[in-house]
Amino acid sequence: MNNPLKILIVDNDNCMLEVFSDFLKSEGYIVNCAGSGREGILRMSSNSYDIVFLDMLMPELNGVQTFQMIKSNGYNTTVVMMTAYAYSELIDQAKMIGVSLIILKPFDFYHIGRFLKEFSASSGLNQNTLIQLRQALDYRIA
Amino acid sequence: MFRGSENISSVDNLTCTLTESLKTLKSVQYQNLFQNLPTPALVLDLRNQVVVCNEEFEQFSGYRFKEIIGHDLIEVIIPHDALEPAKFLFGKLLLGEKVRDKQLIKIKDGSVLEVIINGVPLLQKEDQVGVLVIMNRLFPAENDFSMDFERLKRLTEISQLVGAIGHELRNPLCIIKNSAYLVDKRLRGNESEENRKYLAIIRREAEMGNKIIANLLHFIRKREPQKQWIDPMRPIKEILMRYPLPENVTLDLNNNCQGIQISIDPDQIEVVLLNLITNAVHAMPTGGKLEISLNMENNLFAYRIADSGCGIPEDEMSMVFKPFFSNRRNGIGLGLTITKQLVEANQGKISIQSKVGCGTSFDIEFSNLMPA
């Protein structure tokens, strides 16, 4: 894979981090993990990422607060929020502050694989790409 | 949700003035529970006039909500020769007493039936503002859905707990099913038959867990469909990819209507189809044939999910869509209730045919379609 995507996963569930990162590495991507929002921001200060998978419900900084800090620090990385709560108020907040994609757990790695292939093939997250990404992720988006 | 938009404000007014015991009536969960109660229920004001009733009351009595809103319940459903005990019973309710007593009522088609009336006064601080009436039909013992106020309250609390737990369980389910996917991917071509079988079981059961959670969450919090034009085969492909069928079940899949799209909420219809497919599989514990077909007739699109399993006895057919009805030992009886609600929310129709010993088939029809 030429210039594989650099991906950051931020989730307070260690098991999720391990399994998700194993999958992404097996697909040829470069992956870093962070166990909290704060650690995620720290990682972003020393690395550049093409995409961040960010869990919504975490202790201390939740996904929405982490996203706000990412933006206020000037990072324009594409952020995909992950949540098990299909009806949470946090989803409304995340949409209001401009999170591009919110995917619902339990999602399938198969869909994530398709999503990332589309993402790699596109040059940036414009409207057309976003439509394609949504299709690649099927309808498991909030 | 409460229906009858012209009456929403009166419902809101009443719900705003309810006692602590009914504070939760304002919550979506409580409204859903009220509507989903497997037994007829109404809220009356202090003149015994109907403020709201649930769907079960409509079906049971034959009266539509719009027909009885604002009418004195005693005048509507109490037969002339049972007026005295009814006035005594409802009088006690208006005096702030809880009641539970047998009562004769007359439904719209003229039949007179005996029910048990459970009534509780609705209080604000110390002032009574209304009455909650729950009717228990006198069924044979095995079909006893008796529901009183305490059970309703308990059900509300349980549903809130279940909602929270359900969401929490989605995290480990996500890990379990994707770990099985990774093992499957790594072993592809090298796995033994036995490993393949166990991996399929892990993925299938994780999907079952997700299905149960999805049903519970739909039950306690309904949402409006978010419709999209989609290839009707898409939800079927999705399910078959995620839910490997047991080896003793043969799939007969026929797509007889390629090149069309239907307007549905794909997430909701996937829940519907997964419910029907898993029910079909459970109806064939020793194996059999699962038929999934997509058909077109008279400008209607239809999914058919049919099994060659044990079938449903005739006397249970009218119960299958009722909440908490299940003939499976470990079933909670919400799958088909949710299925019917979701199909109808998507402007579809569901029908069932079954014969004991031959199998069961469900048809789901949609009329919103167009060429792809």
Coordinates of C-alpha atoms in Angstrom, one line a residue:
Chain A
M1 CA 0.0 0.0 0.0
N2 CA 1.5 3.4 -1.1
N3 CA 1.4 5.9 1.8
P4 CA -0.9 3.9 4.1
L5 CA -3.3 6.0 6.1
K6 CA -2.2 7.0 9.6
I7 CA -5.1 6.3 12.0
L8 CA -5.6 7.1 15.7
I9 CA -8.1 5.2 17.8
V10 CA -9.3 6.8 21.0
D11 CA -11.3 4.6 23.3
N12 CA -11.2 3.9 27.0
D13 CA -11.9 0.2 26.4
N14 CA -8.5 -1.6 26.1
C15 CA -10.0 -4.7 24.5
M16 CA -11.7 -2.6 21.8
L17 CA -8.4 -0.7 21.2
E18 CA -6.5 -4.0 20.8
V19 CA -9.0 -5.7 18.5
F20 CA -9.7 -2.7 16.4
S21 CA -6.0 -1.8 16.0
D22 CA -5.2 -5.5 15.1
F23 CA -7.8 -5.3 12.3
L24 CA -6.6 -2.0 10.9
K25 CA -2.9 -3.1 11.0
S26 CA -3.9 -6.3 9.2
E27 CA -5.4 -4.1 6.5
G28 CA -2.1 -2.3 6.1
Y29 CA -2.7 0.9 8.0
I30 CA -0.4 2.6 10.5
V31 CA -2.3 2.7 13.8
N32 CA -1.8 4.4 17.2
C33 CA -4.1 4.0 20.2
A34 CA -5.1 6.3 23.0
G35 CA -7.0 5.2 26.1
S36 CA -8.5 8.6 26.8
G37 CA -9.4 11.9 25.1
R38 CA -6.5 13.6 26.8
E39 CA -4.0 11.0 25.6
G40 CA -5.5 11.3 22.1
I41 CA -4.9 15.0 22.0
L42 CA -1.3 14.4 23.2
R43 CA -0.8 11.9 20.4
M44 CA -2.1 14.4 17.9
S45 CA 0.4 17.0 19.1
S46 CA 3.3 14.8 18.1
N47 CA 1.9 12.9 15.1
S48 CA -0.3 13.8 12.2
Y49 CA -3.2 11.5 11.4
D50 CA -5.4 11.1 8.4
I51 CA -8.3 9.9 10.4
V52 CA -9.3 9.6 14.1
F53 CA -11.8 7.0 15.4
L54 CA -13.1 8.6 18.6
D55 CA -15.3 6.9 21.2
M56 CA -18.2 9.1 22.3
L57 CA -18.6 8.0 25.9
M58 CA -15.4 8.1 27.9
P59 CA -14.6 9.3 31.5
E60 CA -13.1 12.7 32.0
L61 CA -13.1 14.1 28.5
N62 CA -16.0 12.6 26.4
G63 CA -15.8 12.3 22.6
V64 CA -17.6 15.6 22.1
Q65 CA -15.3 17.5 24.4
T66 CA -12.3 15.8 22.9
F67 CA -13.5 16.8 19.4
Q68 CA -13.9 20.4 20.5
M69 CA -10.3 20.4 21.8
I70 CA -9.0 18.8 18.6
K71 CA -10.7 21.6 16.6
S72 CA -9.6 24.4 19.0
N73 CA -6.0 23.1 18.7
G74 CA -6.3 23.7 14.9
Y75 CA -6.2 20.0 13.8
N76 CA -8.3 19.4 10.7
T77 CA -8.1 15.6 10.8
T78 CA -11.3 13.7 9.8
V79 CA -12.9 12.4 13.0
V80 CA -15.3 9.5 13.0
M81 CA -17.2 9.2 16.3
M82 CA -18.2 5.8 17.6
T83 CA -21.1 5.3 19.9
A84 CA -23.4 2.5 21.3
Y85 CA -26.1 5.1 22.2
A86 CA -28.3 5.6 19.1
Y87 CA -30.4 8.3 20.9
S88 CA -27.9 10.1 23.1
E89 CA -28.0 13.9 23.5
L90 CA -24.2 13.7 22.8
I91 CA -25.0 12.7 19.2
D92 CA -27.0 15.9 18.7
Q93 CA -24.2 17.9 20.2
A94 CA -21.6 16.1 18.0
K95 CA -23.6 16.9 14.9
M96 CA -24.0 20.5 16.0
I97 CA -20.3 21.0 16.4
G98 CA -19.5 19.4 13.0
V99 CA -18.5 15.8 13.5
S100 CA -18.5 14.3 9.9
L101 CA -19.5 10.8 10.7
I102 CA -21.0 9.1 13.7
I103 CA -21.1 5.3 13.6
L104 CA -23.2 3.0 15.8
K105 CA -21.8 0.1 17.7
P106 CA -21.8 -2.8 17.2
F107 CA -20.4 -1.9 13.8
D108 CA -18.7 -4.5 11.5
F109 CA -15.0 -4.3 10.6
Y110 CA -16.1 -5.4 7.1
H111 CA -17.8 -2.0 6.8
I112 CA -14.9 -0.1 8.3
G113 CA -12.6 -1.8 5.8
R114 CA -14.8 -0.6 2.9
F115 CA -15.0 2.9 4.4
L116 CA -11.2 3.2 4.7
K117 CA -10.6 2.0 1.1
E118 CA -13.0 4.7 -0.2
F119 CA -11.3 7.2 2.1
S120 CA -7.8 6.2 0.9
A121 CA -8.9 6.5 -2.7
S122 CA -10.3 10.0 -2.3
S123 CA -8.4 13.2 -1.8
G124 CA -9.8 14.8 1.2
L125 CA -13.3 14.8 2.7
N126 CA -15.5 16.8 0.2
Q127 CA -19.2 16.3 -0.1
N128 CA -18.9 13.7 -2.8
T129 CA -16.4 11.7 -0.8
L130 CA -18.6 12.0 2.2
I131 CA -21.6 10.5 0.3
Q132 CA -19.4 7.7 -0.9
L133 CA -18.1 7.1 2.6
R134 CA -21.6 7.0 4.0
Q135 CA -22.5 4.4 1.3
A136 CA -19.4 2.4 2.2
L137 CA -20.4 2.4 5.8
D138 CA -23.9 1.4 4.7
Y139 CA -26.5 2.8 7.0
R140 CA -24.8 2.3 10.3
I141 CA -24.5 6.0 10.9
A142 CA -26.3 8.2 13.3
Chain B
M1 CA -46.7 8.0 21.8
F2 CA -50.1 9.3 22.5
R3 CA -52.1 9.6 19.3
G4 CA -54.6 12.2 18.2
S5 CA -52.7 15.4 17.7
E6 CA -55.7 17.6 18.6
N7 CA -55.7 16.1 22.0
I8 CA -52.0 16.3 22.7
S9 CA -52.4 19.5 24.7
S10 CA -55.0 18.0 27.0
V11 CA -52.8 15.0 27.5
D12 CA -49.9 17.3 28.2
N13 CA -52.0 19.4 30.6
L14 CA -52.9 16.3 32.5
T15 CA -49.5 14.8 32.5
C16 CA -48.1 18.0 33.8
T17 CA -50.3 17.8 36.8
L18 CA -49.7 14.2 37.8
T19 CA -48.5 12.9 41.1
E20 CA -45.1 11.7 41.9
S21 CA -46.2 8.2 41.1
L22 CA -46.9 9.2 37.5
K23 CA -44.2 11.8 36.9
T24 CA -42.7 9.5 34.4
L25 CA -45.9 9.8 32.2
K26 CA -44.0 12.7 30.7
S27 CA -41.2 10.5 29.6
V28 CA -41.1 8.9 26.2
Q29 CA -40.5 5.5 27.9
Y30 CA -43.7 5.8 29.9
Q31 CA -45.8 6.9 27.0
N32 CA -44.4 4.0 25.0
L33 CA -45.1 1.6 27.8
F34 CA -48.7 2.9 28.2
Q35 CA -49.3 2.4 24.5
N36 CA -47.6 -1.0 24.5
L37 CA -49.4 -2.4 27.6
P38 CA -50.7 -5.8 26.6
T39 CA -54.0 -4.9 28.3
P40 CA -56.6 -2.2 27.7
A41 CA -55.8 1.1 29.6
L42 CA -57.2 4.6 29.8
V43 CA -56.6 7.8 31.6
L44 CA -59.8 9.6 32.8
D45 CA -60.4 13.1 34.2
L46 CA -62.4 13.8 37.3
R47 CA -65.7 13.6 35.3
N48 CA -64.8 10.1 34.1
Q49 CA -64.2 11.6 30.7
V50 CA -61.6 9.8 28.5
V51 CA -58.3 11.7 28.2
V52 CA -56.3 9.0 26.5
C53 CA -56.5 5.3 25.7
N54 CA -54.0 2.8 24.4
E55 CA -54.1 0.8 21.2
E56 CA -55.0 -2.4 23.2
F57 CA -58.2 -0.7 24.5
E58 CA -59.1 0.3 20.9
Q59 CA -58.7 -3.2 19.7
F60 CA -60.5 -4.7 22.6
S61 CA -63.4 -2.4 22.7
G62 CA -63.8 -1.6 19.0
Y63 CA -63.9 2.1 19.8
R64 CA -61.4 4.4 18.2
F65 CA -59.6 7.0 20.4
K66 CA -61.2 9.9 18.5
E67 CA -64.7 8.5 19.1
I68 CA -64.4 8.4 22.9
I69 CA -62.1 11.3 23.7
G70 CA -64.0 13.6 26.1
H71 CA -66.8 11.1 26.6
D72 CA -67.9 9.7 29.9
L73 CA -66.5 6.2 30.0
I74 CA -69.4 4.9 32.0
E75 CA -71.9 6.1 29.4
V76 CA -69.7 4.5 26.6
I77 CA -68.9 1.1 27.9
I78 CA -71.1 0.1 30.8
P79 CA -74.3 -1.8 30.0
H80 CA -77.5 -0.4 31.5
D81 CA -78.0 -3.3 33.9
A82 CA -74.5 -2.9 35.3
L83 CA -74.6 0.8 35.9
E84 CA -75.0 0.7 39.7
P85 CA -71.9 -1.4 40.5
A86 CA -69.9 0.7 37.9
K87 CA -71.0 4.0 39.4
F88 CA -70.0 2.6 42.9
L89 CA -66.6 1.5 41.6
F90 CA -65.8 4.7 39.7
G91 CA -67.2 6.7 42.6
K92 CA -64.7 5.1 44.9
L93 CA -61.9 6.0 42.5
L94 CA -63.0 9.6 42.4
L95 CA -62.9 9.6 46.2
G96 CA -59.2 8.7 46.0
E97 CA -59.4 5.0 46.6
K98 CA -57.6 2.3 44.6
V99 CA -60.0 -0.2 43.2
R100 CA -59.8 -3.7 41.8
D101 CA -63.1 -5.4 41.0
K102 CA -64.9 -7.4 38.4
Q103 CA -67.2 -5.3 36.1
L104 CA -69.4 -6.0 33.1
I105 CA -68.7 -3.8 30.1
K106 CA -70.3 -3.6 26.7
I107 CA -67.9 -3.2 23.7
K108 CA -68.8 -1.6 20.4
D109 CA -70.1 -4.7 18.7
G110 CA -72.7 -5.1 21.5
S111 CA -71.0 -8.0 23.3
V112 CA -71.0 -7.8 27.1
L113 CA -67.8 -9.0 28.7
E114 CA -66.6 -9.4 32.2
V115 CA -63.3 -7.7 33.1
I116 CA -61.3 -6.8 36.2
I117 CA -61.0 -3.1 36.6
N118 CA -57.8 -1.9 38.2
G119 CA -58.0 1.8 39.0
V120 CA -55.7 4.2 40.7
P121 CA -56.3 7.9 41.5
L122 CA -53.8 10.3 39.9
L123 CA -52.9 13.0 42.5
Q124 CA -51.0 16.3 42.3
K125 CA -49.6 17.0 45.8
E126 CA -52.8 16.1 47.6
D127 CA -55.3 17.0 45.0
Q128 CA -56.8 14.3 42.7
V129 CA -56.5 15.2 39.0
G130 CA -57.6 12.1 37.2
V131 CA -57.8 8.3 37.2
L132 CA -55.7 5.6 35.5
V133 CA -57.8 2.6 34.6
I134 CA -56.3 -0.7 33.5
M135 CA -58.6 -3.6 32.4
N136 CA -57.6 -7.2 32.8
R137 CA -59.5 -9.5 30.5
L138 CA -60.5 -12.8 31.9
F139 CA -58.3 -15.2 29.9
P140 CA -57.5 -18.8 30.6
A141 CA -54.6 -19.0 33.1
E142 CA -52.0 -19.8 30.5
N143 CA -52.6 -16.6 28.7
D144 CA -53.0 -14.4 31.7
F145 CA -51.6 -11.0 30.9
S146 CA -53.0 -9.4 34.1
M147 CA -51.4 -6.1 34.6
D148 CA -52.0 -3.8 37.6
F149 CA -50.5 -0.4 38.4
E150 CA -47.7 -1.8 40.5
R151 CA -46.6 -4.0 37.6
L152 CA -46.8 -1.1 35.3
K153 CA -44.6 1.0 37.5
R154 CA -42.2 -1.8 37.9
L155 CA -42.1 -2.3 34.1
T156 CA -41.3 1.3 33.7
E157 CA -38.3 1.0 36.1
I158 CA -37.2 -2.2 34.4
S159 CA -37.4 -0.7 31.0
Q160 CA -35.1 2.2 32.0
L161 CA -32.6 -0.2 33.5
V162 CA -32.8 -2.5 30.4
G163 CA -32.2 0.5 28.1
A164 CA -29.1 1.4 30.0
I165 CA -27.8 -2.2 30.2
G166 CA -28.7 -2.7 26.5
H167 CA -26.5 0.1 25.4
E168 CA -23.6 -1.0 27.6
L169 CA -23.8 -4.5 26.1
R170 CA -23.2 -3.2 22.6
N171 CA -19.6 -2.5 23.4
P172 CA -18.6 -6.1 24.3
L173 CA -20.9 -7.4 21.5
C174 CA -18.9 -5.2 19.0
I175 CA -15.7 -6.8 20.3
I176 CA -17.0 -10.4 20.3
K177 CA -18.4 -10.4 16.8
N178 CA -15.4 -8.5 15.3
S179 CA -13.0 -10.8 17.0
A180 CA -14.8 -13.8 15.5
Y181 CA -14.6 -12.0 12.1
L182 CA -10.8 -11.5 12.5
V183 CA -10.3 -15.2 13.5
D184 CA -12.4 -16.2 10.5
K185 CA -10.4 -14.0 8.2
R186 CA -7.0 -15.3 9.5
L187 CA -8.0 -19.0 9.4
R188 CA -9.7 -18.8 6.0
G189 CA -8.8 -21.9 4.1
N190 CA -7.1 -23.6 7.0
E191 CA -9.8 -24.0 9.6
S192 CA -11.3 -27.3 10.5
E193 CA -15.0 -28.0 10.0
E194 CA -15.4 -27.8 13.8
N195 CA -13.7 -24.4 14.1
R196 CA -15.8 -23.1 11.3
K197 CA -18.9 -24.3 13.1
Y198 CA -17.9 -22.7 16.4
L199 CA -17.0 -19.4 14.8
A200 CA -20.4 -19.3 13.0
I201 CA -22.0 -20.0 16.4
I202 CA -20.1 -17.1 18.0
R203 CA -21.1 -14.7 15.2
R204 CA -24.7 -15.9 15.1
E205 CA -25.2 -15.6 18.9
A206 CA -23.5 -12.2 19.0
E207 CA -26.0 -11.1 16.4
M208 CA -28.8 -12.6 18.4
G209 CA -27.7 -10.6 21.4
N210 CA -27.7 -7.5 19.3
K211 CA -31.1 -8.3 18.0
I212 CA -32.5 -8.6 21.5
I213 CA -31.0 -5.3 22.5
A214 CA -32.3 -3.6 19.3
N215 CA -35.8 -5.0 20.0
L216 CA -35.8 -3.8 23.6
L217 CA -34.5 -0.3 22.6
H218 CA -37.2 0.0 19.9
F219 CA -39.8 -1.1 22.5
I220 CA -38.9 1.5 25.1
R221 CA -38.1 4.3 22.7
K222 CA -39.6 4.4 19.3
R223 CA -38.2 6.7 16.7
E224 CA -39.6 7.9 13.4
P225 CA -38.4 6.0 10.3
Q226 CA -35.5 7.7 8.4
K227 CA -36.5 6.5 4.9
Q228 CA -34.1 6.0 2.0
W229 CA -34.5 4.5 -1.4
I230 CA -32.6 1.2 -1.3
D231 CA -32.3 -2.0 -3.1
P232 CA -34.6 -4.3 -1.1
M233 CA -31.9 -7.1 -1.3
R234 CA -29.5 -5.0 0.7
P235 CA -30.9 -5.7 4.2
I236 CA -31.1 -9.4 3.3
K237 CA -27.4 -9.5 2.2
E238 CA -26.4 -7.7 5.4
I239 CA -28.2 -10.1 7.6
L240 CA -26.9 -13.2 5.8
M241 CA -23.4 -11.9 6.0
R242 CA -23.6 -11.2 9.8
Y243 CA -25.9 -14.1 10.8
P244 CA -24.5 -17.4 9.5
L245 CA -27.3 -20.0 9.3
P246 CA -26.9 -23.3 11.2
E247 CA -25.6 -26.1 9.0
N248 CA -28.9 -28.0 9.3
V249 CA -30.8 -25.2 7.7
T250 CA -31.0 -24.9 4.0
L251 CA -31.5 -21.5 2.4
D252 CA -33.7 -21.0 -0.6
L253 CA -33.2 -17.4 -1.6
N254 CA -35.1 -16.0 -4.6
N255 CA -34.9 -12.4 -5.7
N256 CA -37.8 -12.1 -8.2
C257 CA -37.7 -8.3 -8.5
Q258 CA -34.3 -7.0 -9.5
G259 CA -34.1 -3.5 -10.6
I260 CA -36.4 -1.8 -8.2
Q261 CA -35.9 0.3 -5.1
I262 CA -38.2 0.7 -2.1
S263 CA -38.5 3.5 0.3
I264 CA -37.9 2.3 3.9
D265 CA -35.8 2.9 6.9
P266 CA -33.1 0.2 6.2
D267 CA -32.0 0.0 9.8
Q268 CA -35.6 -0.7 11.0
I269 CA -36.4 -3.1 8.2
E270 CA -33.2 -5.0 8.9
V271 CA -34.4 -5.4 12.5
V272 CA -37.7 -6.7 11.1
L273 CA -36.1 -9.2 8.7
L274 CA -33.6 -10.3 11.4
N275 CA -36.5 -11.0 13.8
L276 CA -38.3 -13.1 11.2
I277 CA -35.2 -15.0 10.0
T278 CA -34.1 -15.8 13.6
N279 CA -37.6 -16.9 14.5
A280 CA -37.7 -19.1 11.5
V281 CA -34.4 -20.7 12.5
H282 CA -35.6 -21.3 16.0
A283 CA -38.7 -22.9 14.7
M284 CA -36.5 -25.6 13.1
P285 CA -34.3 -26.9 15.9
T286 CA -33.6 -30.1 14.0
G287 CA -33.1 -28.4 10.7
G288 CA -35.2 -27.6 7.7
K289 CA -35.7 -25.1 4.9
L290 CA -35.6 -21.3 5.2
E291 CA -37.2 -19.6 2.2
I292 CA -36.5 -15.9 1.6
S293 CA -38.1 -14.4 -1.4
L294 CA -38.5 -11.0 -2.8
N295 CA -41.6 -10.7 -5.0
M296 CA -43.6 -8.2 -7.0
E297 CA -47.3 -8.3 -7.6
N298 CA -49.9 -5.6 -8.5
N299 CA -47.3 -2.8 -7.9
L300 CA -46.6 -4.1 -4.4
F301 CA -43.2 -5.3 -3.3
A302 CA -43.1 -8.2 -0.8
Y303 CA -40.6 -10.0 1.3
R304 CA -41.5 -13.5 2.2
I305 CA -39.8 -15.3 5.1
A306 CA -41.0 -18.9 5.4
D307 CA -39.8 -21.9 7.4
S308 CA -40.6 -25.6 7.4
G309 CA -40.7 -25.8 11.2
C310 CA -43.1 -26.6 13.9
G311 CA -45.8 -24.1 12.9
I312 CA -48.0 -22.1 15.3
P313 CA -51.3 -23.5 16.8
E314 CA -54.4 -21.8 15.5
D315 CA -55.5 -20.6 18.9
E316 CA -52.1 -18.8 19.3
M317 CA -52.2 -17.0 15.9
S318 CA -54.1 -14.0 17.2
M319 CA -51.5 -13.6 20.0
V320 CA -48.2 -13.6 18.1
F321 CA -48.0 -9.9 17.6
K322 CA -48.9 -9.1 21.2
P323 CA -46.1 -7.9 23.5
F324 CA -44.7 -10.5 26.0
F325 CA -46.3 -13.4 24.1
S326 CA -43.8 -16.1 23.3
N327 CA -44.0 -19.9 22.9
R328 CA -40.2 -20.2 23.3
R329 CA -39.0 -21.0 26.7
N330 CA -36.2 -18.3 26.6
G331 CA -38.1 -15.8 24.5
I332 CA -39.3 -12.5 26.0
G333 CA -42.0 -12.0 23.4
L334 CA -41.1 -8.7 22.0
G335 CA -39.7 -9.6 18.6
L336 CA -42.9 -9.9 16.6
T337 CA -44.5 -6.9 18.4
I338 CA -41.6 -4.7 17.4
T339 CA -41.6 -6.3 13.9
K340 CA -45.3 -5.3 13.3
Q341 CA -44.8 -1.8 14.8
L342 CA -41.7 -1.2 12.6
V343 CA -43.4 -2.5 9.4
E344 CA -46.4 -0.3 10.0
A345 CA -44.2 2.7 10.8
N346 CA -42.7 2.2 7.4
Q347 CA -46.2 2.1 5.7
G348 CA -46.0 -1.6 5.2
K349 CA -48.3 -4.5 6.0
I350 CA -47.4 -7.8 7.6
S351 CA -49.3 -11.0 7.4
I352 CA -48.7 -14.5 8.7
Q353 CA -49.7 -18.0 7.6
S354 CA -49.0 -21.1 9.6
K355 CA -49.8 -24.7 9.9
V356 CA -48.7 -26.9 12.7
G357 CA -46.1 -29.4 11.5
C358 CA -45.7 -27.7 8.1
G359 CA -44.2 -24.3 9.0
T360 CA -44.9 -20.6 9.1
S361 CA -44.5 -17.8 6.6
F362 CA -44.6 -14.1 6.9
D363 CA -45.3 -11.6 4.1
I364 CA -44.3 -8.0 4.4
E365 CA -45.6 -5.7 1.7
F366 CA -44.5 -2.2 0.7
S367 CA -46.1 0.0 -1.9
N368 CA -43.5 2.8 -2.0
L369 CA -41.3 1.6 -4.9
M370 CA -39.6 2.8 -8.1
P371 CA -37.3 1.5 -10.8
A372 CA -33.7 1.5 -9.8

